[in-house]
Short mmCIF file of C-alpha atoms in Angstrom, two decimals:
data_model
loop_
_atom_site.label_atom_id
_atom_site.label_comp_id
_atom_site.label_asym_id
_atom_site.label_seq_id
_atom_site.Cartn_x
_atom_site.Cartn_y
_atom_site.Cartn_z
CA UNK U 279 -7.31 6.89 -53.93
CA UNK U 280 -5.51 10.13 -51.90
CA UNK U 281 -4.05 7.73 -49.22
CA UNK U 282 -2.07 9.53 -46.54
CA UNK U 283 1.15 7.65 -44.62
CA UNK U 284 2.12 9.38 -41.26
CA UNK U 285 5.98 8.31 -40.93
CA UNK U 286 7.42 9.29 -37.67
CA UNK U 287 11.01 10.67 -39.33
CA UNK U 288 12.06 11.63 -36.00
CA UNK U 289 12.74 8.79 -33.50
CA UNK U 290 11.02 5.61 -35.14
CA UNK U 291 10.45 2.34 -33.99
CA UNK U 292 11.25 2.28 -30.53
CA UNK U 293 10.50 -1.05 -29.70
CA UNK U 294 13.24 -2.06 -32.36
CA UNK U 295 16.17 -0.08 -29.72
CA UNK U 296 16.92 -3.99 -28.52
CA UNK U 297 18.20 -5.23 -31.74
CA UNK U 298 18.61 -2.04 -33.69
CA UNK U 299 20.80 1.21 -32.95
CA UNK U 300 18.85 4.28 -33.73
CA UNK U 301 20.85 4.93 -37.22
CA UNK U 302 19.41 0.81 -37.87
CA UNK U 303 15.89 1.98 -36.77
CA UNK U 304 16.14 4.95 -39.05
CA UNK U 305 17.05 3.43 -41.98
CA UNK U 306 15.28 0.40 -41.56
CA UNK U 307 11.87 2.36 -40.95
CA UNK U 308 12.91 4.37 -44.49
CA UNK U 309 12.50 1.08 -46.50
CA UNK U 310 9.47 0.21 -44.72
CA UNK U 311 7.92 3.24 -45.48
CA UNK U 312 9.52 2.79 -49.25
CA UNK U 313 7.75 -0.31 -49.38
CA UNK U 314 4.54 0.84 -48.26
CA UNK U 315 4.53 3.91 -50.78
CA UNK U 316 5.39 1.40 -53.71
CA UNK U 317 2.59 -0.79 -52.80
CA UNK U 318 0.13 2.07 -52.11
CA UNK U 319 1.02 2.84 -56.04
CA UNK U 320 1.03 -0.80 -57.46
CA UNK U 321 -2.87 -0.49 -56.00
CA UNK U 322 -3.68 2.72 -57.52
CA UNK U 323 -3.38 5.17 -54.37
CA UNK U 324 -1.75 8.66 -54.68
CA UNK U 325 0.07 8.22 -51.76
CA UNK U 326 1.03 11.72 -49.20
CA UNK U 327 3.66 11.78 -46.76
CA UNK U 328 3.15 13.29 -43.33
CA UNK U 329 5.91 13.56 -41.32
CA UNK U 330 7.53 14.99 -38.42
CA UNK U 331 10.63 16.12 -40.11
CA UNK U 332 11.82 16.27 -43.69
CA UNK U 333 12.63 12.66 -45.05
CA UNK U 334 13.76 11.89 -48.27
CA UNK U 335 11.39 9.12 -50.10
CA UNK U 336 9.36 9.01 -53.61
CA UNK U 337 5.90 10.20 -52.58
CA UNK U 338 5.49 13.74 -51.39
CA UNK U 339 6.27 15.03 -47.84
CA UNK U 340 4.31 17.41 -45.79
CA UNK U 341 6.25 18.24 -42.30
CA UNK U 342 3.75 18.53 -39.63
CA UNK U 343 5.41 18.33 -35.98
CA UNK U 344 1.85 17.70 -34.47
CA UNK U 345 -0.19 14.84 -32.67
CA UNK U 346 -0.93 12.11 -35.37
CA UNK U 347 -4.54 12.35 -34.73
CA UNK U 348 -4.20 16.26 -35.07
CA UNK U 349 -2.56 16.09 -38.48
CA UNK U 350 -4.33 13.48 -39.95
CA UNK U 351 -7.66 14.92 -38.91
CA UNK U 352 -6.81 18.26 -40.59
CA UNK U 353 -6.44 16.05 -44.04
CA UNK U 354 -9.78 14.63 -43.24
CA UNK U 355 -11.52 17.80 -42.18
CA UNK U 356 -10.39 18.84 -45.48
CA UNK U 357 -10.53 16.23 -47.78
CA UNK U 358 -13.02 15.67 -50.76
CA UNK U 359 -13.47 12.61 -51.87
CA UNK U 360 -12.36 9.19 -50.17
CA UNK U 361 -8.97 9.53 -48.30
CA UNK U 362 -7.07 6.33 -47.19
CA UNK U 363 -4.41 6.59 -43.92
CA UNK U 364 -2.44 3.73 -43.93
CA UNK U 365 0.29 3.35 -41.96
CA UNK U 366 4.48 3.60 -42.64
CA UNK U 367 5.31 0.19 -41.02
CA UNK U 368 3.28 -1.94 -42.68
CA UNK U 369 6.44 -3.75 -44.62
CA UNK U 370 4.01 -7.07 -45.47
CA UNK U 371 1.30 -5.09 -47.59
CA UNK U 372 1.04 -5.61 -51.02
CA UNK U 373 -1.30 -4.01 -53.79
CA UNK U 374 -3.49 -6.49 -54.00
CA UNK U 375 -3.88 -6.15 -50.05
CA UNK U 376 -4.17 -2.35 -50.29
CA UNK U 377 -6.53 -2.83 -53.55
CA UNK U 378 -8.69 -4.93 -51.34
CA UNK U 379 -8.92 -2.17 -49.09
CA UNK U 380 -9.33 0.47 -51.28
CA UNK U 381 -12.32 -1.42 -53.30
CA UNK U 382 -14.32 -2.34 -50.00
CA UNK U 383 -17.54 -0.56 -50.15
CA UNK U 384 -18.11 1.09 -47.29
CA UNK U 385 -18.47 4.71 -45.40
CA UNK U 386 -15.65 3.85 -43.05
CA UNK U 387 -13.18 0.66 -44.05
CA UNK U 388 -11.11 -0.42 -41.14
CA UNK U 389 -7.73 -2.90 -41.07
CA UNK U 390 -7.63 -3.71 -37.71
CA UNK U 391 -3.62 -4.12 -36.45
CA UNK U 392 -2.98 -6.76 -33.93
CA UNK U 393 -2.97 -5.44 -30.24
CA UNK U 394 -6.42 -3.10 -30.86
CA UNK U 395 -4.77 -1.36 -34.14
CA UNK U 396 -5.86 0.11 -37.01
CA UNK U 397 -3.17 -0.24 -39.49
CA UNK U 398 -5.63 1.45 -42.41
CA UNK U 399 -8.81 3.01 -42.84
CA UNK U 400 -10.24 4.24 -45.71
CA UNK U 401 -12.99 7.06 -44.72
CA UNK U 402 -15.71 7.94 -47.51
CA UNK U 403 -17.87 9.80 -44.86
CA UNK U 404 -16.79 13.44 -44.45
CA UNK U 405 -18.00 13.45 -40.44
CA UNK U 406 -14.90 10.73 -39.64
CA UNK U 407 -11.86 11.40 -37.45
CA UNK U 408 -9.08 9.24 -36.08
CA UNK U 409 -8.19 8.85 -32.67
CA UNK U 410 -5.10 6.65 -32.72
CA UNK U 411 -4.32 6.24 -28.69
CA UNK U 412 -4.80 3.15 -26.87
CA UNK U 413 -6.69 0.17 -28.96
CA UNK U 414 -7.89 2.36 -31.71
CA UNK U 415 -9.90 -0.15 -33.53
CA UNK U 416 -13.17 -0.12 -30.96
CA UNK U 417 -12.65 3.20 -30.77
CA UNK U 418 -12.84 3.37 -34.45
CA UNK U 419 -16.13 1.33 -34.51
CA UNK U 420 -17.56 4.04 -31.94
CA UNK U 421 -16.81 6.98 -34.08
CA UNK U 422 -18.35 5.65 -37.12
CA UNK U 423 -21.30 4.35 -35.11
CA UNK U 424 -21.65 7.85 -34.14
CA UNK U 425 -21.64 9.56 -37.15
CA UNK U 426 -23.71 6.73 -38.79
CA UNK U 427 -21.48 5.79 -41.16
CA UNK U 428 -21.51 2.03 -42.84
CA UNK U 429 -18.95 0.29 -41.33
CA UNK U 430 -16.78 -2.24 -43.46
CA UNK U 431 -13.68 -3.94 -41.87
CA UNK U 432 -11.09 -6.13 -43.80
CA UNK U 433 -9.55 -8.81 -43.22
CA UNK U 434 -5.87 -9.05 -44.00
CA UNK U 435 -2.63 -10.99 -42.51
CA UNK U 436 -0.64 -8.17 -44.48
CA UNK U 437 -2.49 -5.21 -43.15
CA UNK U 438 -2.76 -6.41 -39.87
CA UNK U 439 1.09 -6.96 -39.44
CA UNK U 440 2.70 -3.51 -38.44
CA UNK U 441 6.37 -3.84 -37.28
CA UNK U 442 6.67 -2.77 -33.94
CA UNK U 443 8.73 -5.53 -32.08
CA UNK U 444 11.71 -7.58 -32.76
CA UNK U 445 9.94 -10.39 -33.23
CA UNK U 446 7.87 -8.74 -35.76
CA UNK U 447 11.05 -8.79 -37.89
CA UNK U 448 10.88 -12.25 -38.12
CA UNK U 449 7.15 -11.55 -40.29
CA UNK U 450 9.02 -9.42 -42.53
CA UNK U 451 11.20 -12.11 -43.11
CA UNK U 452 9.13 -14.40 -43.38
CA UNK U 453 6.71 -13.14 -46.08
CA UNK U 454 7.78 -9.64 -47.50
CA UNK U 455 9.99 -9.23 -50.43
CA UNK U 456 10.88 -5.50 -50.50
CA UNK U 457 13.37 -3.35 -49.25
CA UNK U 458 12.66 -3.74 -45.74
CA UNK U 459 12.84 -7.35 -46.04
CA UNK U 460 16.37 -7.07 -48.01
CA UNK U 461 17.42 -4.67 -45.91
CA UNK U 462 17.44 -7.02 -42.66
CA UNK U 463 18.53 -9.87 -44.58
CA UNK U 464 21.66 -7.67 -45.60
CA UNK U 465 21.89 -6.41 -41.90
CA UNK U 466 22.67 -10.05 -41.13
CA UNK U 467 18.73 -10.46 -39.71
CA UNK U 468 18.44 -14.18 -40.01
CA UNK U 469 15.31 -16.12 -38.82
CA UNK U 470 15.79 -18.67 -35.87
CA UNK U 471 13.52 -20.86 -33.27
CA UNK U 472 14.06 -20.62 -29.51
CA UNK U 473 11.01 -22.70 -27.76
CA UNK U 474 9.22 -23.47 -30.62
CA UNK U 475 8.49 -19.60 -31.68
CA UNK U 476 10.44 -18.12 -34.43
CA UNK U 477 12.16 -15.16 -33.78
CA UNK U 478 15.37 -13.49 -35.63
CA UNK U 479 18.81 -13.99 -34.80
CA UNK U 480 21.78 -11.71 -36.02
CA UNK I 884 -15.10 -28.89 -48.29
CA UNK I 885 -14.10 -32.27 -45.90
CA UNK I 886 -11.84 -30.68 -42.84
CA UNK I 887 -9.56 -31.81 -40.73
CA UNK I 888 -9.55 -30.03 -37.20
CA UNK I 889 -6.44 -31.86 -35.09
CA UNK I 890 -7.77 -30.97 -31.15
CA UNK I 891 -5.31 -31.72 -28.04
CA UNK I 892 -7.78 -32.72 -26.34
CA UNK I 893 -5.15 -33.97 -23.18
CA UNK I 894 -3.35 -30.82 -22.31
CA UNK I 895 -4.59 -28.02 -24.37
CA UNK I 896 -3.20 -24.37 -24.80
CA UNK I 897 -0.50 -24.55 -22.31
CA UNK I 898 0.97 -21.16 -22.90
CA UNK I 899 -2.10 -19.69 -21.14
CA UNK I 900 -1.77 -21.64 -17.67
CA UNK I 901 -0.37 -18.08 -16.83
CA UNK I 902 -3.91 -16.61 -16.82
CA UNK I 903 -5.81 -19.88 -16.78
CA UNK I 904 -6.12 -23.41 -14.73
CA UNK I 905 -6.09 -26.70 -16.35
CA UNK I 906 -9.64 -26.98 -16.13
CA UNK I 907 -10.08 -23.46 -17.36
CA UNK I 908 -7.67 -24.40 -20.48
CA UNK I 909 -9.67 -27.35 -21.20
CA UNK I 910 -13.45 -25.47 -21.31
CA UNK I 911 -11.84 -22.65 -23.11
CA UNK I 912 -10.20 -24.58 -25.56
CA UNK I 913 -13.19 -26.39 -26.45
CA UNK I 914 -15.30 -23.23 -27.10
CA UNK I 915 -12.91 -22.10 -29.55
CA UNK I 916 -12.94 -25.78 -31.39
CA UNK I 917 -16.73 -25.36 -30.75
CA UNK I 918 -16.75 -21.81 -32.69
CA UNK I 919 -13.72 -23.65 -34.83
CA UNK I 920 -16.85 -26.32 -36.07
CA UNK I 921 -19.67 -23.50 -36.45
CA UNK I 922 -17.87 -21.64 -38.47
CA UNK I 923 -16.38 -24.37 -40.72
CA UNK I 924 -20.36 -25.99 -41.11
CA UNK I 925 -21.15 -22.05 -42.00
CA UNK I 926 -18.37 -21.79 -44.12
CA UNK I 927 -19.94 -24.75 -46.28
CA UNK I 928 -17.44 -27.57 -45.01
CA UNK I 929 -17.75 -30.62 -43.25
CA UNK I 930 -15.59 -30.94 -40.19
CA UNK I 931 -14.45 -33.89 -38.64
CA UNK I 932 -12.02 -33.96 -35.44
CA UNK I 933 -8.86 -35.75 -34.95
CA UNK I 934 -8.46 -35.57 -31.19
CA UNK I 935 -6.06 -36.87 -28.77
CA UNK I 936 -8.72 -37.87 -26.89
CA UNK I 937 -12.39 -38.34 -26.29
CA UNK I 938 -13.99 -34.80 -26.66
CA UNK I 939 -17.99 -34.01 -27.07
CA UNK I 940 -18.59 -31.33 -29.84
CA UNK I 941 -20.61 -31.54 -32.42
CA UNK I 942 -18.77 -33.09 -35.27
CA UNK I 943 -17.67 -36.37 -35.48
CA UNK I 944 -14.29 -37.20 -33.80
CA UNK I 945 -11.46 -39.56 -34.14
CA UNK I 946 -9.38 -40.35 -31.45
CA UNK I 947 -5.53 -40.85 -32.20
CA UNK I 948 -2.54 -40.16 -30.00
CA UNK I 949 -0.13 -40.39 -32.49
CA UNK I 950 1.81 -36.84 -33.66
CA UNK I 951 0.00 -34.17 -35.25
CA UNK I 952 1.88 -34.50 -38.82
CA UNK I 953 1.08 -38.92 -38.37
CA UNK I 954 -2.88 -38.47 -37.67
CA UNK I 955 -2.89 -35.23 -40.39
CA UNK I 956 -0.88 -36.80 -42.74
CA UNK I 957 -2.49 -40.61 -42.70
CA UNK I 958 -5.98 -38.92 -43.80
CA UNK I 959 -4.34 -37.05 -46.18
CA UNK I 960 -2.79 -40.23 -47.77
CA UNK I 961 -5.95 -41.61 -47.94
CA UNK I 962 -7.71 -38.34 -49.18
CA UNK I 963 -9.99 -38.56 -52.28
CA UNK I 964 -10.86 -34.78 -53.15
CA UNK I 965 -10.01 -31.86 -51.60
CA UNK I 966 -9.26 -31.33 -48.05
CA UNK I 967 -8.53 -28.66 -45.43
CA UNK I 968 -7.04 -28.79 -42.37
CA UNK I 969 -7.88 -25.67 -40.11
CA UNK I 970 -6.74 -25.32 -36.17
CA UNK I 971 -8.60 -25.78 -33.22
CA UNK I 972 -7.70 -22.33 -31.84
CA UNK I 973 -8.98 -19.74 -34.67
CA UNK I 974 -11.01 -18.12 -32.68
CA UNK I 975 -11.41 -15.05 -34.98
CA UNK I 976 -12.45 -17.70 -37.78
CA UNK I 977 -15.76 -16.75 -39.89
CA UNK I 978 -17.87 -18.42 -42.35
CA UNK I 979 -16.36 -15.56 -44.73
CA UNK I 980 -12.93 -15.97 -43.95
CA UNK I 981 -12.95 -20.13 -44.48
CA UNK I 982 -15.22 -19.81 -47.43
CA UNK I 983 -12.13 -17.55 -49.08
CA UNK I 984 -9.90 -20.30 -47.84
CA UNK I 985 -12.19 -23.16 -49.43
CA UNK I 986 -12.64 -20.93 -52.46
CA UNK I 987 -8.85 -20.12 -53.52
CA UNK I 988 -7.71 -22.39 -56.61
CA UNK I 989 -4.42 -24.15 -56.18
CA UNK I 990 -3.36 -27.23 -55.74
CA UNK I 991 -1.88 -26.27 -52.39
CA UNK I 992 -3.96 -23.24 -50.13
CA UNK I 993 -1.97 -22.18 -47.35
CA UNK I 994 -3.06 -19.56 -44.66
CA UNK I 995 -0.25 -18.28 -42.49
CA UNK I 996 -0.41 -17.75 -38.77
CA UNK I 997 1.53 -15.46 -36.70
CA UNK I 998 4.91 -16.61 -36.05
CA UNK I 999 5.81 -18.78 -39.02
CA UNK I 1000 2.72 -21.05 -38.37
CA UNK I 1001 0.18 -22.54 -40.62
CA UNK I 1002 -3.43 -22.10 -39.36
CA UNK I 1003 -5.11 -23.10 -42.42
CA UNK I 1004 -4.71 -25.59 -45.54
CA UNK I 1005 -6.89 -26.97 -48.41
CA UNK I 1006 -4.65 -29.78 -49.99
CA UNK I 1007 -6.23 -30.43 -53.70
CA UNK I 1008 -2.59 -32.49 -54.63
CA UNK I 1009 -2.47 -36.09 -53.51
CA UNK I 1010 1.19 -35.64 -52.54
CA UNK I 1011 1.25 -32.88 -50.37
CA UNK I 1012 1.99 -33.51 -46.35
CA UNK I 1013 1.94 -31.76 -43.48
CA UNK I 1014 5.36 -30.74 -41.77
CA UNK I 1015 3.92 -28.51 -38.28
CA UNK I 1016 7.58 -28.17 -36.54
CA UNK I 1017 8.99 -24.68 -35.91
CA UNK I 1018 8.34 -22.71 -38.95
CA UNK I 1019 5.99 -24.56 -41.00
CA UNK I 1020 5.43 -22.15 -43.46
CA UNK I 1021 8.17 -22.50 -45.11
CA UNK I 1022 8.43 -25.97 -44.80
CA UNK I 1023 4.81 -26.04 -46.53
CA UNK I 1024 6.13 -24.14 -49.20
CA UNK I 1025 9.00 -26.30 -49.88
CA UNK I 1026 6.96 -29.05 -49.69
CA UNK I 1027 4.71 -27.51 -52.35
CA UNK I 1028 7.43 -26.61 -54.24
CA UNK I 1029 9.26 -29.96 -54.05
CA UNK I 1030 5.81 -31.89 -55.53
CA UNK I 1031 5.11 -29.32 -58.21
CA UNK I 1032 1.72 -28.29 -56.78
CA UNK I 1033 0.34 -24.45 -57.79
CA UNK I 1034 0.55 -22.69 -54.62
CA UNK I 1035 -1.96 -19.88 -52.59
CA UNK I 1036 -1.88 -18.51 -49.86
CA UNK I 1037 -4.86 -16.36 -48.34
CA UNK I 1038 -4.17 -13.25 -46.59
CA UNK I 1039 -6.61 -13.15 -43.45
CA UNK I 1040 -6.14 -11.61 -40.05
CA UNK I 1041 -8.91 -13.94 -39.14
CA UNK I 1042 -7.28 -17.14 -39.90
CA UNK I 1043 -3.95 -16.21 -39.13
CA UNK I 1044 -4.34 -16.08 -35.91
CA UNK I 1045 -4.30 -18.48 -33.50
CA UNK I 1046 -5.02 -18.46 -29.60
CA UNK I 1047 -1.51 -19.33 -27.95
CA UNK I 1048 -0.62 -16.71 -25.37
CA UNK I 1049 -2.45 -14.56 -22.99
CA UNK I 1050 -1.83 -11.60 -24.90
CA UNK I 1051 -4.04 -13.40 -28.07
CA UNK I 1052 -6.95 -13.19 -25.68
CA UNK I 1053 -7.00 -9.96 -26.46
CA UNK I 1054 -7.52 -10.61 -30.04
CA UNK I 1055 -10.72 -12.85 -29.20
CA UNK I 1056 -12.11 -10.14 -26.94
CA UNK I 1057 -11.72 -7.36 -29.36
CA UNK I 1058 -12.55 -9.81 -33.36
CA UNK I 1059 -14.47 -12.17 -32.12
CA UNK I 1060 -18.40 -13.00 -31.35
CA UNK I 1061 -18.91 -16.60 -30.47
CA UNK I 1062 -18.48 -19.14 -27.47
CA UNK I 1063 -14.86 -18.43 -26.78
CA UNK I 1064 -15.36 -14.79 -26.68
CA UNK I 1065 -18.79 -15.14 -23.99
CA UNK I 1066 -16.42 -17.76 -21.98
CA UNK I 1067 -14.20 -15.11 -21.75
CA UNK I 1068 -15.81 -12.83 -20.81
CA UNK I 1069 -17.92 -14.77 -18.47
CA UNK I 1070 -14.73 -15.68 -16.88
CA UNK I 1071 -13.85 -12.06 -15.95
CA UNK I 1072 -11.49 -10.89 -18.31
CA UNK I 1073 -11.45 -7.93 -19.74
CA UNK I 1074 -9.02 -5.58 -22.68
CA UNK I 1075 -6.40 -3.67 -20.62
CA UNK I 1076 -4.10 -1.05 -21.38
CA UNK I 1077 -0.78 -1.61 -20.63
CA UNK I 1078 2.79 0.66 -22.21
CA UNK I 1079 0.19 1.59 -25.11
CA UNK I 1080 -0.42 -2.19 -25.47
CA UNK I 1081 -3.23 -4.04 -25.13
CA UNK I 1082 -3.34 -6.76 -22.91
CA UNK I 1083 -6.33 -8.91 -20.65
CA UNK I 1084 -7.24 -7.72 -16.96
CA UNK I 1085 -9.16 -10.48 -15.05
#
């Protein structure tokens, strides 16, 4: 399936400034997004880059400085066929994960994120758009109630697990095995409990 | 499937006296054991409660003060067939999501929760025990490991997570349908906004 991965190239990860200078958050976002592509693959997606700069990675790159929502609902608009969106920062999927995903029947698939995210969507009706602001998932479920599209929503630990905060670091290292992961252990990311919550210490 | 849902029935969910009273705590937290049985039943299992004390629900309960690895672990000693052991606080759970939990081979089914937490288990090994401190994922993969059992884990958003904080109410407002979610909601709260994050408004 065409699945399309917008990677913010310019200033990722934000949330990531307390433990990670911005050369950390760019690389570390790089092997996240590596990961992602790889697993995209090991499911059977054609996976297309859309970023907001030029970045260097194994899948192709379109450079598109706009809104998320606008450039994503360009690919839509033009799309034939199913079209998948699935996000760079989702360093626990796998491709049995994404092939769950991909082989849910379904006009409009949603993986709902944690916080009111959708991490991925996979849209088979040609009347679907994304709007990505606030908590995206009900708005989502609107949109295809709109259009009438079936609505299918899966259920997965791994898609639902984008890395946003520092503690989400501690997921990564808890149950990915990629780059990403291997990348924070060699940063000298280490897991560690304060108040019975895990958490990452360097 | 014969489960095992531990419930503190004394002083439950104490991470949401921010946002809730003890009395509040205590009705809330039985909804989402209430929702916790329904689902289980639905799910084609048989629940029984291990409380810390007295609590009316509709499955049979066992009152025992001990720790939560000594009351988990006893029944498992004693265990002839399969059995699961699913949290209190899934208030996302679904008959779909625990029948893919009852229905995954392996000796030892694990389903992780946020944080390094285990919200779900189907033991099919008689030498497999419980270890809930800090992160006992990895302690429940050691301890498969260390008995030779074939280990699963199930990847579900549903399962893996758990109601701790006030920012999970969010998650039950937004994934979930039953008693916890109405209580909720009955109570006043509501999904708020907050720094592109979505929180609960009261």
């Amino acid at each position: 399936m065409r699945t399309l991965v917008p990677f913010d190239a310019t200033n990722p990860k934000t949330r990531l400034a307390p433990v990670l200078s911005p050369g950390e958050r760019a690389a570390f976002a790089r092997r996240m997004l590596q990961d992602v592509l790889s697993a995209v693959r090991a499911a059977g997606g054609e996976p297309a880059v859309l970023a907001t700069e030029s970045v260097e990675c194994s899948a192709p790159v379109t450079v598109d400085k706009r809104s998320l929502d606008d450039v994503v609902n360009d690919r839509l608009g033009a799309a034939e066929g199913p079209t998948a969106i699935v996000m760079a920062d989702l360093a626990l999927a796998t491709a049995d994960s994404l092939a769950a995903l991909f082989g849910t029947d379904g006009d409009v698939v949603l993986a709902p994120g944690r916080g009111g995210g959708t991490n991925a969507i996979v849209s088979r009706h040609p009347a679907f758009r994304v709007d990505y602001h606030d908590t995206s998932i009900t708005d989502h479920r609107a949109i295809a109630a709109e259009i009438d599209a079936r609505l299918r929503e899966v259920d997965s630990y791994r898609l639902g697990t984008d890395v946003d905060d520092p503690q989400d670091l501690a997921e990564v290292l808890l149950h990915a095995n990629g780059e990403a992961a291997e990348w924070l252990r060699a940063a000298g990311f280490d897991l560690a409990i304060e108040d019975g919550r895990v958490g990452v210490t360097r």
